[in-house]
């Protein structure tokens, strides 16, 4: 599955994505919070354009291209909770024998929000900083699945509607892209210095974990 959320049709959007070389926002969807097997990857290239590539139950033919992009240390990558997404992407890289994600050229809007003294939930930040009202959570999708007649226990992201999951992931990456720009402008010099130090520490920790 390949999904797109933005102003262009699917073919134009895909060609735009493949030509795009700027910063990207990244989000992963996993089977559950405990089971970090990746269900799909979201990529944002602006606050209005997001892409979703399925990895389970079927694997997108674009996965090698996506993993190459995520491994490129010349490409800036915006995450919201980079630790979780990087761990998920590393597991996927091991399973598919594809490149592991870069950990050096990254930004994290969750850390940014915490340093700025804000609640760090993505939906909250999207609503308060961007004025968005259409964001929804994993819990929302799972509850939809239950209400639609699905099983009530042990529901995972493999049980939910694939299109709704793709929509959520694309919303998340578009929001992350927009939130990064707004939050970066709100950090005062002292907060910015603290953030720069924290993000470097995160990179060092992730590199150390990889090397064992």
Tab-separated table of C-alpha atoms in Angstrom:
chain	number	residue	atom	x	y	z
A	1	UNK	CA	0.000	0.000	0.000
A	2	UNK	CA	1.129	3.512	-0.903
A	3	UNK	CA	-1.040	6.398	0.246
A	4	UNK	CA	-0.714	10.142	-0.183
A	5	UNK	CA	-2.362	13.075	1.552
A	6	UNK	CA	-1.936	16.422	-0.187
A	7	UNK	CA	-3.037	18.607	-3.104
A	8	UNK	CA	-1.747	16.449	-6.001
A	9	UNK	CA	-2.913	13.190	-7.536
A	10	UNK	CA	-1.073	9.972	-6.696
A	11	UNK	CA	1.237	9.828	-9.720
A	12	UNK	CA	2.311	13.473	-9.473
A	13	UNK	CA	2.806	13.075	-5.729
A	14	UNK	CA	4.994	9.999	-6.080
A	15	UNK	CA	7.197	11.675	-8.683
A	16	UNK	CA	7.475	14.735	-6.436
A	17	UNK	CA	8.460	12.549	-3.483
A	18	UNK	CA	11.156	10.721	-5.454
A	19	UNK	CA	12.657	14.047	-6.609
A	20	UNK	CA	12.424	15.760	-3.220
A	21	UNK	CA	15.756	16.211	-1.389
A	22	UNK	CA	14.820	18.493	1.531
A	23	UNK	CA	14.085	17.730	5.193
A	24	UNK	CA	11.473	15.102	5.989
A	25	UNK	CA	9.335	14.211	8.973
A	26	UNK	CA	9.103	10.540	9.916
A	27	UNK	CA	6.656	8.374	11.850
A	28	UNK	CA	6.315	4.624	12.251
A	29	UNK	CA	3.260	2.560	13.076
A	30	UNK	CA	3.850	-0.691	14.953
A	31	UNK	CA	1.749	-3.733	15.792
A	32	UNK	CA	1.498	-2.444	19.377
A	33	UNK	CA	3.553	-0.404	21.841
A	34	UNK	CA	5.192	-3.632	23.049
A	35	UNK	CA	5.479	-5.296	19.646
A	36	UNK	CA	7.656	-2.964	17.578
A	37	UNK	CA	7.318	-4.863	14.328
A	38	UNK	CA	6.658	-2.083	11.837
A	39	UNK	CA	3.259	-1.923	10.136
A	40	UNK	CA	3.933	1.212	8.109
A	41	UNK	CA	6.155	4.267	7.666
A	42	UNK	CA	4.971	7.816	7.189
A	43	UNK	CA	7.052	10.511	5.485
A	44	UNK	CA	6.164	14.201	5.412
A	45	UNK	CA	7.700	16.759	3.077
A	46	UNK	CA	5.654	19.751	4.261
A	47	UNK	CA	2.827	20.527	6.698
A	48	UNK	CA	0.380	19.712	3.891
A	49	UNK	CA	1.906	16.640	2.221
A	50	UNK	CA	2.343	13.198	3.735
A	51	UNK	CA	3.087	9.738	2.358
A	52	UNK	CA	2.411	6.306	3.831
A	53	UNK	CA	4.215	3.091	2.907
A	54	UNK	CA	2.891	-0.193	4.268
A	55	UNK	CA	5.298	-2.782	5.669
A	56	UNK	CA	2.787	-5.277	7.142
A	57	UNK	CA	0.904	-7.368	6.225
A	58	UNK	CA	2.180	-6.491	2.739
A	59	UNK	CA	5.443	-4.694	2.038
A	60	UNK	CA	5.566	-1.644	-0.196
A	61	UNK	CA	7.901	-2.051	-3.194
A	62	UNK	CA	9.272	1.392	-2.250
A	63	UNK	CA	10.647	0.163	1.082
A	64	UNK	CA	14.304	-0.047	-0.096
A	65	UNK	CA	14.063	3.551	-1.334
A	66	UNK	CA	12.532	4.690	1.982
A	67	UNK	CA	15.203	2.961	4.044
A	68	UNK	CA	17.953	4.482	1.905
A	69	UNK	CA	16.477	7.922	2.527
A	70	UNK	CA	16.249	7.328	6.275
A	71	UNK	CA	19.855	6.121	6.355
A	72	UNK	CA	21.141	9.223	4.552
A	73	UNK	CA	22.989	11.404	7.081
A	74	UNK	CA	22.791	14.364	4.684
A	75	UNK	CA	18.994	14.441	4.995
A	76	UNK	CA	17.432	16.167	8.029
A	77	UNK	CA	14.798	13.981	9.666
A	78	UNK	CA	12.135	15.318	12.062
A	79	UNK	CA	10.711	12.818	14.552
A	80	UNK	CA	8.255	13.090	17.408
A	81	UNK	CA	9.799	10.666	19.915
A	82	UNK	CA	12.802	9.682	17.828
A	83	UNK	CA	13.844	6.949	20.256
A	84	UNK	CA	10.746	4.880	19.539
A	85	UNK	CA	10.810	5.333	15.770
A	86	UNK	CA	14.536	4.664	15.442
A	87	UNK	CA	14.216	1.431	17.432
A	88	UNK	CA	11.341	0.372	15.183
A	89	UNK	CA	13.266	1.222	12.013
A	90	UNK	CA	16.365	-0.619	13.249
A	91	UNK	CA	14.326	-3.756	13.804
A	92	UNK	CA	12.840	-3.408	10.323
A	93	UNK	CA	16.318	-2.913	8.836
A	94	UNK	CA	17.532	-6.130	10.481
A	95	UNK	CA	14.509	-8.071	9.258
A	96	UNK	CA	14.800	-6.854	5.672
A	97	UNK	CA	18.584	-6.591	5.379
A	98	UNK	CA	18.221	-2.910	4.481
A	99	UNK	CA	20.208	0.103	5.797
A	100	UNK	CA	19.677	1.155	9.419
A	101	UNK	CA	18.359	4.679	10.066
A	102	UNK	CA	20.769	7.567	10.513
A	103	UNK	CA	20.865	8.875	14.099
A	104	UNK	CA	22.986	12.007	13.658
A	105	UNK	CA	21.032	14.339	11.386
A	106	UNK	CA	17.801	14.218	13.373
A	107	UNK	CA	15.435	16.556	15.203
A	108	UNK	CA	12.841	15.621	17.834
A	109	UNK	CA	9.749	17.756	18.407
A	110	UNK	CA	8.925	15.875	21.617
A	111	UNK	CA	12.213	17.005	23.208
A	112	UNK	CA	11.683	20.480	21.774
A	113	UNK	CA	8.263	20.746	23.424
A	114	UNK	CA	9.550	19.516	26.776
A	115	UNK	CA	12.384	22.051	26.794
A	116	UNK	CA	9.902	24.780	25.883
A	117	UNK	CA	7.787	23.817	28.915
A	118	UNK	CA	4.875	22.410	26.929
A	119	UNK	CA	2.834	19.257	27.059
A	120	UNK	CA	4.484	17.030	24.486
A	121	UNK	CA	1.570	15.050	23.041
A	122	UNK	CA	1.510	15.296	19.258
A	123	UNK	CA	-2.252	15.846	19.063
A	124	UNK	CA	-2.085	18.569	21.721
A	125	UNK	CA	0.777	20.340	19.931
A	126	UNK	CA	-1.008	20.083	16.592
A	127	UNK	CA	-4.133	21.641	18.056
A	128	UNK	CA	-2.448	24.417	20.051
A	129	UNK	CA	0.395	25.355	17.691
A	130	UNK	CA	-1.145	24.645	14.288
A	131	UNK	CA	-4.849	24.967	15.018
A	132	UNK	CA	-5.545	21.493	13.588
A	133	UNK	CA	-8.699	19.684	14.671
A	134	UNK	CA	-8.541	16.520	12.537
A	135	UNK	CA	-5.794	14.623	14.374
A	136	UNK	CA	-6.671	11.347	16.089
A	137	UNK	CA	-4.890	8.707	18.135
A	138	UNK	CA	-4.132	4.991	18.074
A	139	UNK	CA	-6.794	4.541	20.738
A	140	UNK	CA	-9.352	6.212	18.474
A	141	UNK	CA	-8.612	3.783	15.630
A	142	UNK	CA	-8.703	0.735	17.898
A	143	UNK	CA	-12.012	1.846	19.425
A	144	UNK	CA	-13.417	2.274	15.907
A	145	UNK	CA	-12.384	-1.297	15.133
A	146	UNK	CA	-14.052	-2.600	18.289
A	147	UNK	CA	-17.261	-0.652	17.611
A	148	UNK	CA	-17.330	-1.985	14.048
A	149	UNK	CA	-17.586	-5.532	15.402
A	150	UNK	CA	-13.964	-6.532	15.729
A	151	UNK	CA	-12.527	-8.504	18.619
A	152	UNK	CA	-12.480	-6.653	21.925
A	153	UNK	CA	-9.292	-8.071	23.401
A	154	UNK	CA	-5.818	-8.160	21.974
A	155	UNK	CA	-6.643	-5.683	19.214
A	156	UNK	CA	-3.501	-4.526	17.417
A	157	UNK	CA	-2.757	-2.221	14.523
A	158	UNK	CA	-3.024	-5.210	12.190
A	159	UNK	CA	-6.716	-5.435	13.099
A	160	UNK	CA	-7.676	-1.850	12.326
A	161	UNK	CA	-8.792	-0.371	9.021
A	162	UNK	CA	-5.641	0.064	6.905
A	163	UNK	CA	-6.864	3.285	5.324
A	164	UNK	CA	-7.562	4.879	8.701
A	165	UNK	CA	-4.121	3.836	9.929
A	166	UNK	CA	-2.537	5.391	6.843
A	167	UNK	CA	-4.556	8.579	7.376
A	168	UNK	CA	-3.427	8.804	11.014
A	169	UNK	CA	0.226	8.284	10.100
A	170	UNK	CA	0.118	10.910	7.348
A	171	UNK	CA	-1.566	13.358	9.719
A	172	UNK	CA	1.203	12.703	12.241
A	173	UNK	CA	4.061	13.422	9.835
A	174	UNK	CA	2.421	16.562	8.466
A	175	UNK	CA	1.832	17.788	12.010
A	176	UNK	CA	5.411	16.986	13.032
A	177	UNK	CA	6.733	18.958	10.071
A	178	UNK	CA	4.657	21.995	10.992
A	179	UNK	CA	5.279	21.724	14.730
A	180	UNK	CA	9.049	21.615	14.210
A	181	UNK	CA	9.016	24.955	12.423
A	182	UNK	CA	6.808	26.645	15.013
A	183	UNK	CA	8.558	25.236	18.081
A	184	UNK	CA	12.034	26.002	16.763
A	185	UNK	CA	11.045	29.664	16.497
A	186	UNK	CA	9.745	29.670	20.089
A	187	UNK	CA	12.920	28.366	21.752
A	188	UNK	CA	14.888	31.165	23.389
A	189	UNK	CA	18.719	31.053	23.107
A	190	UNK	CA	19.119	29.200	26.408
A	191	UNK	CA	16.461	26.639	25.488
A	192	UNK	CA	17.936	26.234	22.021
A	193	UNK	CA	21.372	25.532	23.490
A	194	UNK	CA	19.831	22.980	25.862
A	195	UNK	CA	17.938	21.352	22.997
A	196	UNK	CA	21.049	21.129	20.816
A	197	UNK	CA	22.879	19.366	23.650
A	198	UNK	CA	19.994	16.965	24.297
A	199	UNK	CA	19.643	15.978	20.664
A	200	UNK	CA	23.399	15.296	20.407
A	201	UNK	CA	23.223	13.124	23.529
A	202	UNK	CA	20.346	11.218	21.956
A	203	UNK	CA	22.407	10.646	18.813
A	204	UNK	CA	25.378	9.389	20.829
A	205	UNK	CA	23.167	7.016	22.828
A	206	UNK	CA	21.545	5.601	19.696
A	207	UNK	CA	24.954	5.119	18.051
A	208	UNK	CA	26.304	3.453	21.195
A	209	UNK	CA	23.329	1.076	21.281
A	210	UNK	CA	23.938	0.129	17.672
A	211	UNK	CA	27.588	-0.656	18.344
A	212	UNK	CA	26.693	-2.598	21.500
